[in-house]
Amino acid sequence: MHPSADLVFAPLGGAGEIGMNLAIYGFGDEHRRQWIAVDFGVAFADDALPGIDLIMPDIRYLMEERHNLLGLVLTHAHEDHFGALLDLWPRLKLPVYATPFTAALIKAKREGEPGAPDIPLNIVPLGGRFTLGPFDIELVSMAHSIPESNGLIIRTPAGTVLHTGDWKIDPTPLVGAATDEAKLRALGNEGCLALIGDSTNAFRDGRSPSETDVAACLAELIRVAPARVAVTTFASNVARLCAVARAAAACEREVVIIGRAMERIAQVARETGYLDGIQDFRSVEVYGHLPPDKVVALCTGSQGEPRAALSRIAQDDHPEVAFSRGDRVIFSSRAIPGNEKAVTRVINGLVAQGIEVITDRTHLVHVSGHPRIQELRDMIGWVRPQILIPVHGEPLHMSEHAEVARRAGIDKVVLCRDGELIRLAPGAPGKIDEVPAGRLYRDGSLIVSAEERTVADRRRLGFAGMVSVALAVSERGDLSCEPQVRLIGVPEIDGLGQRIEEIAYDAAVEAFESMPRGRRCDPEAVAEAIRGAVRAALGAAWSKKPTCHVHVLEV
Ligand SMILES: [Zn+2]
Ligand SMILES: [Zn+2]
């Protein structure tokens, strides 16, 4: 090992927010580091970002370091870990490593997006081991809420890191492998320098219930249902799809899949063997022909997504599917922070139609896929890392995770945020530098920087609308015709009954005429004066200042 070689870690996303996970590990001396990237996730935008669908980590730094970047390893196929791959991979064209289920989902997703890149995938078996430059990477199976979640044991000449990915401890996960406790204990015996781990549920006491407990509850709720039953869940939760399918089979109901995302996952799960022994799902066309007590609908839309199946059903706007009074809808899910209002809207839509809605507030119909405090303590006990770095959380989650680690006897706990470069070895761990990090937005079909003004402009327009003023000015500095004023998203009449369009018009003309004749031939100066006057006049009339756009024509 080169005397000045160090092992570093930096989160480029996911440390400070839930979502858009992207971590990098580097080894080498400061000027010749080689890198691997772990995960390429998205976060979902809420109403605070009008018109934006998805948020992605800014990969400027990876583009700068492209020639030293050895590969990307995907831990699992949740959107917050692999959702940015199709959009961002063409900028890096780096080798990608994934397990079979994740790889199959990438292919299925690509087929659904015309023009998406054909990414060559290196498929790694579960528990597999491979080498990228100085990094010796071994997968360790973790129970989670999707098949094939993997932790990464990353061995380097400077020490070994466990990057947990998303995990929980569930000895009976229903589908897929349980968390590989033996391998984690062996890592503890071998010696683990640092654990970089999931903080999502670090403020919840105890242990998560098992998927098997949820399956039992769902089976009972489906068995006693008098009429139709619909279950909505995260499409990628294959264990939940199995639980519903088995419960349906036990009371001779057919399972109809409603929603494209779920059809896609079901197909991939079928191809990769995760639905072996489960009856075939029926397509949505047969829904109307099945008697109410012979059907269970599995629907997308558990997050209140307005275009998903359940939202459309709740608004009685689905072409093939309707529910009616006495039917039962089970939310086998929990609203991701930011989606609560949308979910409540869907629930209210259903309840207003006389449909019974069951959620995890009253029944064990959902469990999270992330570790609670006792599970975090178990992991620390198995692996016994020297250093612990909380990631995958907002600052609150990460500081709670840090507290759990300190109480478990870890004295080197490092809190970090996106873009901070942390040295893990040699020497005391801590921040040594900052690297470029930030956010990208998917805006329609474009990827734009969050630093651009677009979204801020859109928010301003949403709050106070816009006034547009057009005027033609002659060479001598006279108005050549009547200025034109248009209001967009601005009230028509003020509190005194005056037309706001006229207020804007008067302010514009007055501002123009009070300018010295010489200045009136400078379009920039004219626009500036009118903008200021119109905004001030509307501020007085309305207590809000809209965006004002002035168009000056020289004639
Ligand atoms: Zn996950
Ligand atoms: Zn995650």
Coordinates of C-alpha atoms and ligand atoms in Angstrom, one line a residue:
M1 CA 0.0 0.0 0.0
H2 CA 1.3 3.4 -1.0
P3 CA 2.2 5.3 2.2
S4 CA -0.1 8.2 1.5
A5 CA -3.0 6.1 0.2
D6 CA -6.2 6.6 2.0
L7 CA -9.7 5.2 2.0
V8 CA -12.4 7.8 1.7
F9 CA -16.2 7.9 1.5
A10 CA -18.6 10.7 0.3
P11 CA -22.4 10.7 0.0
L12 CA -23.5 12.5 -3.1
G13 CA -27.1 11.9 -2.2
G14 CA -29.1 10.4 0.6
A15 CA -27.3 11.9 3.6
G16 CA -29.7 14.7 4.7
E17 CA -32.8 13.5 2.8
I18 CA -34.7 10.2 2.3
G19 CA -34.1 9.4 -1.3
M20 CA -31.6 9.9 -4.2
N21 CA -29.0 7.6 -2.6
L22 CA -25.6 7.8 -4.2
A23 CA -22.4 7.0 -2.3
I24 CA -18.8 6.9 -3.5
Y25 CA -15.8 5.2 -2.1
G26 CA -12.3 6.2 -3.1
F27 CA -8.9 4.6 -2.5
G28 CA -5.4 5.9 -3.3
D29 CA -3.4 9.1 -2.7
E30 CA -5.1 12.4 -3.0
H31 CA -4.2 13.0 -6.7
R32 CA -4.7 9.4 -7.9
R33 CA -7.8 8.1 -6.2
Q34 CA -9.8 5.3 -7.8
W35 CA -13.5 5.3 -7.1
I36 CA -16.6 3.1 -7.0
A37 CA -20.1 4.4 -6.8
V38 CA -23.0 2.7 -4.9
D39 CA -26.6 3.3 -6.0
F40 CA -28.1 5.8 -8.4
G41 CA -31.4 6.8 -6.8
V42 CA -34.1 9.4 -7.2
A43 CA -36.3 11.3 -4.7
F44 CA -39.8 12.4 -5.5
A45 CA -40.8 16.0 -5.7
D46 CA -43.7 17.4 -3.8
D47 CA -45.9 20.5 -4.4
A48 CA -42.9 22.8 -3.4
L49 CA -41.4 22.0 -6.7
P50 CA -44.2 22.7 -9.2
G51 CA -43.9 20.8 -12.5
I52 CA -41.0 18.6 -11.3
D53 CA -41.4 14.9 -11.3
L54 CA -38.1 13.6 -9.9
I55 CA -35.1 14.8 -8.1
M56 CA -31.7 13.2 -8.7
P57 CA -28.2 13.7 -7.3
D58 CA -26.0 16.0 -9.3
I59 CA -23.2 13.8 -10.7
R60 CA -20.8 16.6 -11.8
Y61 CA -18.1 15.2 -9.6
L62 CA -18.4 11.7 -11.1
M63 CA -18.1 13.2 -14.5
E64 CA -14.9 15.0 -13.5
E65 CA -13.5 11.8 -12.1
R66 CA -14.9 9.6 -14.9
H67 CA -11.5 8.2 -15.8
N68 CA -10.9 7.0 -12.2
L69 CA -14.4 5.6 -11.8
L70 CA -14.3 1.8 -11.9
G71 CA -18.0 1.0 -11.7
L72 CA -21.4 1.4 -10.2
V73 CA -22.9 -1.2 -7.8
L74 CA -26.6 -1.3 -7.2
T75 CA -27.7 -2.6 -3.8
H76 CA -31.4 -3.1 -4.8
A77 CA -34.2 -2.1 -7.2
H78 CA -36.0 0.6 -5.2
E79 CA -36.4 3.9 -7.0
D80 CA -34.4 5.7 -4.3
H81 CA -31.4 3.4 -5.2
F82 CA -31.7 2.8 -8.9
G83 CA -34.3 5.2 -10.2
A84 CA -31.8 7.7 -11.8
L85 CA -29.9 5.0 -13.7
L86 CA -31.6 5.3 -17.1
D87 CA -31.4 9.1 -17.1
L88 CA -27.8 9.6 -15.8
W89 CA -25.9 6.5 -17.0
P90 CA -25.4 8.0 -20.5
R91 CA -23.3 10.8 -19.0
L92 CA -20.8 8.3 -17.4
K93 CA -21.2 5.0 -19.4
L94 CA -19.6 3.1 -16.6
P95 CA -19.9 -0.6 -15.8
V96 CA -22.9 -1.5 -13.7
Y97 CA -23.2 -4.4 -11.3
A98 CA -26.5 -5.8 -10.0
T99 CA -28.1 -9.0 -8.9
P100 CA -30.5 -10.9 -11.2
F101 CA -33.8 -9.4 -9.9
T102 CA -32.5 -5.8 -10.0
A103 CA -31.0 -6.4 -13.5
A104 CA -34.3 -7.8 -14.8
L105 CA -36.2 -4.8 -13.4
I106 CA -33.8 -2.4 -15.2
K107 CA -34.4 -4.3 -18.5
A108 CA -38.2 -4.2 -18.0
K109 CA -38.1 -0.5 -17.1
R110 CA -36.0 0.3 -20.2
E111 CA -38.4 -1.5 -22.4
G112 CA -41.2 0.7 -21.1
E113 CA -39.2 3.9 -21.9
P114 CA -38.5 4.3 -25.6
G115 CA -35.1 5.8 -26.2
A116 CA -33.7 4.7 -22.8
P117 CA -30.1 3.5 -23.0
D118 CA -29.2 -0.1 -23.5
I119 CA -27.0 -0.5 -20.4
P120 CA -24.6 -3.5 -20.3
L121 CA -25.2 -5.1 -17.0
N122 CA -22.8 -7.3 -15.0
I123 CA -25.0 -9.7 -13.2
V124 CA -23.6 -10.8 -9.8
P125 CA -25.2 -13.8 -8.0
L126 CA -26.6 -13.4 -4.5
G127 CA -23.7 -13.5 -2.0
G128 CA -21.3 -13.1 -4.9
R129 CA -17.8 -11.5 -4.8
F130 CA -15.9 -9.5 -7.5
T131 CA -13.1 -7.1 -7.7
L132 CA -12.9 -3.5 -9.1
G133 CA -9.3 -2.2 -8.9
P134 CA -8.3 -2.0 -5.2
F135 CA -11.9 -2.8 -4.1
D136 CA -12.8 -6.4 -3.3
I137 CA -16.6 -6.4 -3.1
E138 CA -18.8 -9.1 -1.6
L139 CA -22.6 -9.0 -1.4
V140 CA -24.4 -9.9 1.7
S141 CA -28.1 -10.7 1.5
M142 CA -30.4 -8.5 3.6
A143 CA -34.1 -8.8 4.3
H144 CA -36.0 -5.7 3.0
S145 CA -39.3 -4.8 1.3
I146 CA -38.1 -6.0 -2.1
P147 CA -36.3 -9.2 -3.2
E148 CA -32.5 -9.1 -3.4
S149 CA -31.5 -6.2 -1.2
N150 CA -27.7 -6.4 -0.7
G151 CA -25.3 -5.0 1.8
L152 CA -21.8 -4.6 0.4
I153 CA -18.6 -5.7 2.2
I154 CA -15.9 -3.6 0.6
R155 CA -12.4 -4.8 1.4
T156 CA -9.5 -2.5 0.6
P157 CA -5.8 -2.5 1.6
A158 CA -6.7 0.2 4.2
G159 CA -9.6 -1.6 5.8
T160 CA -13.0 -3.2 5.3
V161 CA -16.3 -1.3 5.1
L162 CA -19.8 -2.6 5.4
H163 CA -22.2 -0.5 3.3
T164 CA -25.5 -1.9 4.6
G165 CA -27.9 -0.7 1.9
D166 CA -31.5 -1.0 3.0
W167 CA -32.2 -3.8 5.5
K168 CA -34.1 -5.1 8.4
I169 CA -34.0 -8.3 10.4
D170 CA -36.8 -10.6 9.4
P171 CA -36.2 -14.3 10.0
T172 CA -39.3 -15.1 8.0
P173 CA -39.4 -12.7 5.0
L174 CA -41.9 -14.8 3.0
V175 CA -39.9 -14.1 -0.2
G176 CA -36.2 -14.1 -0.8
A177 CA -33.3 -14.5 1.6
A178 CA -33.2 -13.5 5.3
T179 CA -30.5 -11.2 6.5
D180 CA -27.3 -13.2 6.4
E181 CA -26.4 -13.1 10.0
A182 CA -23.6 -15.7 9.7
K183 CA -21.7 -13.7 7.1
L184 CA -22.1 -10.5 9.1
R185 CA -20.8 -12.2 12.3
A186 CA -17.9 -13.5 10.2
L187 CA -17.2 -10.0 9.1
G188 CA -17.1 -8.9 12.7
N189 CA -14.5 -11.6 13.5
E190 CA -12.5 -10.7 10.5
G191 CA -12.5 -7.0 11.5
C192 CA -14.7 -4.2 10.2
L193 CA -13.3 -0.7 9.9
A194 CA -16.5 1.2 9.2
L195 CA -20.3 0.6 8.9
I196 CA -22.2 3.0 6.7
G197 CA -25.8 2.3 7.4
D198 CA -29.5 2.8 7.0
S199 CA -31.0 5.4 9.4
T200 CA -34.6 5.4 8.2
N201 CA -36.2 3.9 11.4
A202 CA -33.6 4.8 13.9
F203 CA -36.1 6.6 16.1
R204 CA -38.4 3.6 16.4
D205 CA -38.0 1.4 19.4
G206 CA -37.9 -2.4 19.3
R207 CA -38.0 -4.6 16.3
S208 CA -40.0 -4.6 13.1
P209 CA -42.7 -7.2 12.8
S210 CA -42.2 -9.9 10.2
E211 CA -43.7 -10.0 6.7
T212 CA -45.2 -13.3 7.9
D213 CA -47.2 -11.5 10.6
V214 CA -48.5 -9.1 7.9
A215 CA -49.5 -12.0 5.7
A216 CA -51.5 -13.6 8.4
C217 CA -53.4 -10.3 9.1
L218 CA -54.1 -9.8 5.3
A219 CA -55.3 -13.4 5.0
E220 CA -57.9 -12.9 7.7
L221 CA -59.1 -9.5 6.4
I222 CA -59.5 -11.1 2.9
R223 CA -61.2 -14.2 4.2
V224 CA -64.0 -12.4 6.1
A225 CA -64.6 -9.7 3.5
P226 CA -68.2 -9.8 2.3
A227 CA -67.7 -8.4 -1.2
R228 CA -64.8 -7.2 -3.4
V229 CA -61.4 -6.7 -1.8
A230 CA -58.7 -4.4 -3.2
V231 CA -55.2 -4.3 -1.7
T232 CA -52.8 -1.5 -2.6
T233 CA -49.1 -1.7 -1.8
F234 CA -45.7 -0.7 -3.2
A235 CA -45.5 -2.5 -6.5
S236 CA -42.0 -3.7 -5.8
N237 CA -43.0 -5.5 -2.5
V238 CA -43.1 -9.0 -4.0
A239 CA -43.6 -10.6 -0.6
R240 CA -46.8 -8.6 -0.2
L241 CA -48.0 -9.7 -3.6
C242 CA -47.4 -13.3 -2.6
A243 CA -49.2 -12.8 0.7
V244 CA -52.2 -11.4 -1.0
A245 CA -52.1 -14.1 -3.7
R246 CA -52.0 -16.9 -1.1
A247 CA -54.7 -15.3 1.0
A248 CA -56.9 -15.1 -2.2
A249 CA -56.2 -18.7 -3.2
A250 CA -57.2 -19.9 0.3
C251 CA -60.7 -18.4 -0.1
E252 CA -61.0 -19.2 -3.9
R253 CA -60.7 -15.7 -5.1
E254 CA -58.8 -14.7 -8.3
V255 CA -56.1 -12.0 -8.2
V256 CA -56.4 -9.2 -10.7
I257 CA -53.5 -6.9 -11.1
I258 CA -54.4 -3.3 -11.8
G259 CA -51.7 -0.8 -12.7
R260 CA -48.7 -1.0 -15.1
A261 CA -46.0 -0.7 -12.5
M262 CA -47.4 -3.7 -10.6
E263 CA -47.8 -5.8 -13.8
R264 CA -44.2 -5.1 -14.6
I265 CA -42.9 -6.2 -11.2
A266 CA -45.2 -9.3 -11.2
Q267 CA -43.8 -10.3 -14.6
V268 CA -40.2 -9.8 -13.5
A269 CA -40.8 -11.7 -10.2
R270 CA -42.4 -14.5 -12.2
E271 CA -39.3 -14.7 -14.5
T272 CA -36.8 -14.7 -11.7
G273 CA -38.6 -17.4 -9.7
Y274 CA -40.0 -15.3 -6.9
L275 CA -43.6 -16.2 -7.7
D276 CA -43.1 -20.0 -8.0
G277 CA -46.1 -21.8 -6.7
I278 CA -48.3 -18.7 -6.8
Q279 CA -51.4 -18.9 -9.1
D280 CA -51.3 -16.9 -12.3
F281 CA -52.6 -13.4 -11.9
R282 CA -55.5 -12.3 -14.1
S283 CA -55.5 -9.2 -16.3
V284 CA -57.7 -6.3 -15.7
E285 CA -60.2 -7.2 -18.5
V286 CA -61.6 -10.1 -16.5
Y287 CA -62.3 -8.0 -13.4
G288 CA -65.9 -7.1 -14.5
H289 CA -66.8 -10.7 -15.2
L290 CA -65.9 -12.0 -11.7
P291 CA -68.4 -12.2 -8.9
P292 CA -67.6 -9.7 -6.1
D293 CA -66.7 -12.5 -3.6
K294 CA -64.4 -14.2 -6.1
V295 CA -61.9 -11.4 -6.7
V296 CA -59.0 -9.6 -5.0
A297 CA -57.7 -6.6 -6.9
L298 CA -54.0 -5.7 -6.4
C299 CA -53.7 -2.0 -7.2
T300 CA -51.0 0.6 -7.6
G301 CA -51.5 4.0 -6.1
S302 CA -50.7 3.4 -2.4
Q303 CA -49.0 6.8 -2.3
G304 CA -52.0 8.6 -3.7
E305 CA -50.4 9.1 -7.1
P306 CA -53.1 10.9 -9.1
R307 CA -52.7 8.8 -12.3
A308 CA -52.3 5.5 -10.6
A309 CA -55.1 2.9 -10.6
L310 CA -56.5 3.4 -7.1
S311 CA -56.8 7.2 -7.4
R312 CA -58.7 6.8 -10.6
I313 CA -61.0 4.2 -9.0
A314 CA -61.5 6.5 -6.0
Q315 CA -62.7 9.2 -8.4
D316 CA -64.8 6.7 -10.3
D317 CA -62.7 7.4 -13.4
H318 CA -61.2 4.0 -14.2
P319 CA -62.2 2.6 -17.6
E320 CA -62.5 -1.1 -16.4
V321 CA -62.7 -1.1 -12.6
A322 CA -65.3 0.2 -10.2
F323 CA -65.8 -0.5 -6.5
S324 CA -69.1 0.0 -4.7
R325 CA -70.6 0.3 -1.3
G326 CA -69.6 -2.6 1.0
D327 CA -66.3 -3.3 -0.8
R328 CA -63.1 -3.3 1.2
V329 CA -59.9 -1.5 0.3
I330 CA -56.7 -2.3 2.3
F331 CA -53.8 0.1 2.3
S332 CA -50.9 -2.4 2.8
S333 CA -48.5 0.5 2.9
R334 CA -47.6 3.7 4.6
A335 CA -47.5 7.2 3.1
I336 CA -43.9 8.3 2.4
P337 CA -43.4 11.7 4.0
G338 CA -44.7 14.3 1.6
N339 CA -47.4 12.1 0.2
E340 CA -49.8 12.2 3.2
K341 CA -52.2 14.7 1.8
A342 CA -52.5 12.8 -1.5
V343 CA -53.1 9.5 0.3
T344 CA -55.8 11.1 2.5
R345 CA -57.5 12.5 -0.6
V346 CA -57.8 9.0 -2.1
I347 CA -59.0 7.5 1.2
N348 CA -61.7 10.2 1.5
G349 CA -62.7 9.6 -2.1
L350 CA -63.3 5.9 -1.3
V351 CA -65.0 6.4 2.0
A352 CA -67.4 8.9 0.4
Q353 CA -68.5 6.1 -1.9
G354 CA -69.3 3.9 1.1
I355 CA -66.2 1.7 0.6
E356 CA -64.5 0.4 3.8
V357 CA -60.9 1.4 4.1
I358 CA -58.4 -0.4 6.3
T359 CA -55.0 1.0 7.0
D360 CA -52.0 0.3 9.2
R361 CA -53.4 2.6 11.9
T362 CA -55.8 -0.2 13.0
H363 CA -54.4 -3.4 11.6
L364 CA -51.0 -5.0 11.0
V365 CA -51.3 -4.7 7.2
H366 CA -47.9 -3.1 6.7
V367 CA -44.3 -3.3 8.0
S368 CA -41.4 -1.1 7.1
G369 CA -38.4 -2.6 5.4
H370 CA -35.9 -0.7 7.6
P371 CA -34.3 -1.5 10.9
R372 CA -35.6 -0.3 14.2
I373 CA -33.3 0.4 17.2
Q374 CA -33.0 -3.1 18.5
E375 CA -32.1 -4.3 15.0
L376 CA -29.5 -1.6 14.6
R377 CA -28.0 -2.7 17.9
D378 CA -27.9 -6.4 16.7
M379 CA -26.1 -5.3 13.5
I380 CA -23.6 -3.3 15.5
G381 CA -23.1 -6.3 17.8
W382 CA -22.5 -8.7 14.9
V383 CA -20.1 -6.5 12.9
R384 CA -18.4 -4.5 15.7
P385 CA -17.2 -1.7 13.5
Q386 CA -14.6 0.8 14.7
I387 CA -16.5 3.7 12.9
L388 CA -20.1 4.2 12.2
I389 CA -21.5 6.7 9.7
P390 CA -25.3 7.1 9.5
V391 CA -26.7 7.7 6.0
H392 CA -30.1 7.1 4.3
G393 CA -32.0 9.7 6.3
E394 CA -32.9 13.3 7.1
P395 CA -30.6 15.0 9.7
L396 CA -33.0 13.9 12.4
H397 CA -32.8 10.2 11.4
M398 CA -29.1 10.3 11.1
S399 CA -28.5 11.9 14.5
E400 CA -30.8 9.3 16.1
H401 CA -28.8 6.5 14.5
A402 CA -25.6 8.2 15.7
E403 CA -27.0 8.1 19.3
V404 CA -27.9 4.4 19.0
A405 CA -24.3 3.7 17.9
R406 CA -22.8 5.7 20.7
R407 CA -24.9 4.0 23.3
A408 CA -23.8 0.7 21.8
G409 CA -20.2 1.6 22.5
I410 CA -19.0 2.9 19.1
D411 CA -16.8 5.9 19.9
K412 CA -16.0 7.0 16.3
V413 CA -19.4 8.1 15.0
V414 CA -19.2 10.5 12.0
L415 CA -22.1 12.6 11.0
C416 CA -21.9 13.8 7.4
R417 CA -24.0 15.5 4.7
D418 CA -24.1 15.2 0.9
G419 CA -20.8 16.4 -0.7
E420 CA -18.6 15.9 2.4
L421 CA -15.5 13.8 1.8
I422 CA -14.8 11.6 4.8
R423 CA -11.4 9.9 5.4
L424 CA -12.0 6.5 6.9
A425 CA -8.3 5.4 7.1
P426 CA -5.6 5.9 8.0
G427 CA -5.8 8.0 11.2
A428 CA -8.8 9.4 13.0
P429 CA -11.9 9.5 10.7
G430 CA -13.4 12.8 9.7
K431 CA -14.2 15.3 7.0
I432 CA -11.2 16.2 4.9
D433 CA -12.7 18.0 1.9
E434 CA -15.9 18.8 0.0
V435 CA -16.8 17.6 -3.4
P436 CA -19.4 19.1 -5.8
A437 CA -22.8 17.8 -4.9
G438 CA -26.3 19.0 -5.4
R439 CA -29.6 18.2 -7.1
L440 CA -30.9 17.7 -10.6
Y441 CA -34.6 17.9 -11.5
R442 CA -36.4 15.9 -14.2
D443 CA -38.6 18.6 -15.8
G444 CA -40.7 17.0 -18.6
S445 CA -38.2 15.3 -20.8
L446 CA -35.2 17.4 -19.7
I447 CA -32.7 17.1 -16.8
V448 CA -32.0 20.5 -15.3
S449 CA -29.9 21.8 -12.5
A450 CA -31.8 22.7 -9.3
E451 CA -29.7 25.9 -9.3
E452 CA -31.5 27.2 -12.4
R453 CA -34.2 29.8 -11.8
T454 CA -37.0 27.8 -13.6
V455 CA -38.7 26.3 -10.6
A456 CA -38.4 29.4 -8.4
D457 CA -40.0 31.4 -11.2
R458 CA -42.8 28.9 -11.5
R459 CA -43.4 29.1 -7.8
R460 CA -43.6 32.9 -7.9
L461 CA -46.0 32.7 -10.8
G462 CA -48.1 30.2 -8.9
F463 CA -48.3 32.6 -5.9
A464 CA -48.9 36.0 -7.6
G465 CA -49.4 35.5 -11.4
M466 CA -48.1 37.8 -14.0
V467 CA -48.8 41.1 -15.7
S468 CA -47.5 41.6 -19.2
V469 CA -47.2 45.1 -20.7
A470 CA -46.4 45.7 -24.3
L471 CA -45.7 49.1 -25.8
A472 CA -44.3 50.6 -29.0
V473 CA -42.0 53.6 -28.7
S474 CA -41.1 55.9 -31.7
E475 CA -37.6 57.2 -32.5
R476 CA -38.6 60.5 -30.9
G477 CA -39.6 58.8 -27.6
D478 CA -43.4 58.9 -28.0
L479 CA -45.8 56.1 -27.6
S480 CA -46.8 55.0 -31.1
C481 CA -50.0 53.4 -30.0
E482 CA -52.0 52.3 -26.9
P483 CA -49.9 50.1 -24.6
Q484 CA -51.4 46.6 -24.1
V485 CA -51.8 45.1 -20.7
R486 CA -52.6 41.5 -20.0
L487 CA -53.1 39.8 -16.6
I488 CA -52.5 36.1 -16.0
G489 CA -53.5 34.7 -12.6
V490 CA -54.2 38.2 -11.2
P491 CA -57.7 39.2 -9.8
E492 CA -59.8 41.4 -12.1
I493 CA -61.1 44.0 -9.6
D494 CA -59.5 45.4 -6.5
G495 CA -61.2 46.1 -3.1
L496 CA -62.5 49.5 -4.2
G497 CA -64.1 48.1 -7.4
Q498 CA -61.4 49.3 -9.7
R499 CA -60.2 47.2 -12.6
I500 CA -56.7 46.0 -11.9
E501 CA -55.9 46.0 -15.6
E502 CA -56.5 49.7 -15.6
I503 CA -54.4 50.3 -12.5
A504 CA -51.5 48.5 -14.2
Y505 CA -52.2 50.5 -17.5
D506 CA -52.2 53.8 -15.7
A507 CA -49.0 53.0 -13.7
A508 CA -47.3 52.0 -16.9
V509 CA -48.2 55.1 -18.9
E510 CA -47.4 57.4 -16.0
A511 CA -44.0 55.8 -15.5
F512 CA -43.3 56.2 -19.2
E513 CA -44.4 59.8 -19.4
S514 CA -42.5 60.8 -16.3
M515 CA -39.2 59.7 -18.0
P516 CA -37.1 62.3 -19.7
R517 CA -37.6 62.1 -23.5
G518 CA -34.0 61.0 -24.1
R519 CA -34.3 58.0 -21.7
R520 CA -37.5 56.8 -23.3
C521 CA -35.4 55.6 -26.3
D522 CA -33.6 53.1 -24.1
P523 CA -35.8 50.0 -24.0
E524 CA -34.1 48.6 -21.0
A525 CA -34.6 51.7 -19.0
V526 CA -38.3 51.9 -20.1
A527 CA -38.9 48.3 -19.1
E528 CA -37.3 48.8 -15.7
A529 CA -39.2 51.9 -14.9
I530 CA -42.6 50.4 -15.9
R531 CA -41.9 47.1 -14.1
G532 CA -41.2 48.9 -10.9
A533 CA -44.2 51.2 -11.2
V534 CA -46.7 48.4 -12.1
R535 CA -45.5 46.1 -9.3
A536 CA -45.8 49.0 -6.8
A537 CA -49.3 49.9 -8.0
L538 CA -50.5 46.3 -7.8
G539 CA -48.8 45.9 -4.4
A540 CA -50.9 48.9 -3.2
A541 CA -54.1 47.5 -4.7
W542 CA -53.7 43.8 -4.0
S543 CA -51.0 43.5 -1.3
K544 CA -49.2 41.1 -3.7
K545 CA -46.6 41.9 -6.4
P546 CA -46.9 39.8 -9.5
T547 CA -44.1 39.1 -11.9
C548 CA -44.2 41.9 -14.5
H549 CA -43.0 41.4 -18.0
V550 CA -42.5 44.5 -20.2
H551 CA -42.0 44.2 -23.9
V552 CA -40.8 47.4 -25.6
L553 CA -40.9 47.6 -29.4
E554 CA -39.0 50.4 -31.1
V555 CA -40.8 51.6 -34.2
Ligands
ZN1 ZN -35.1 0.1 -0.3
ZN2 ZN -33.8 3.2 0.4

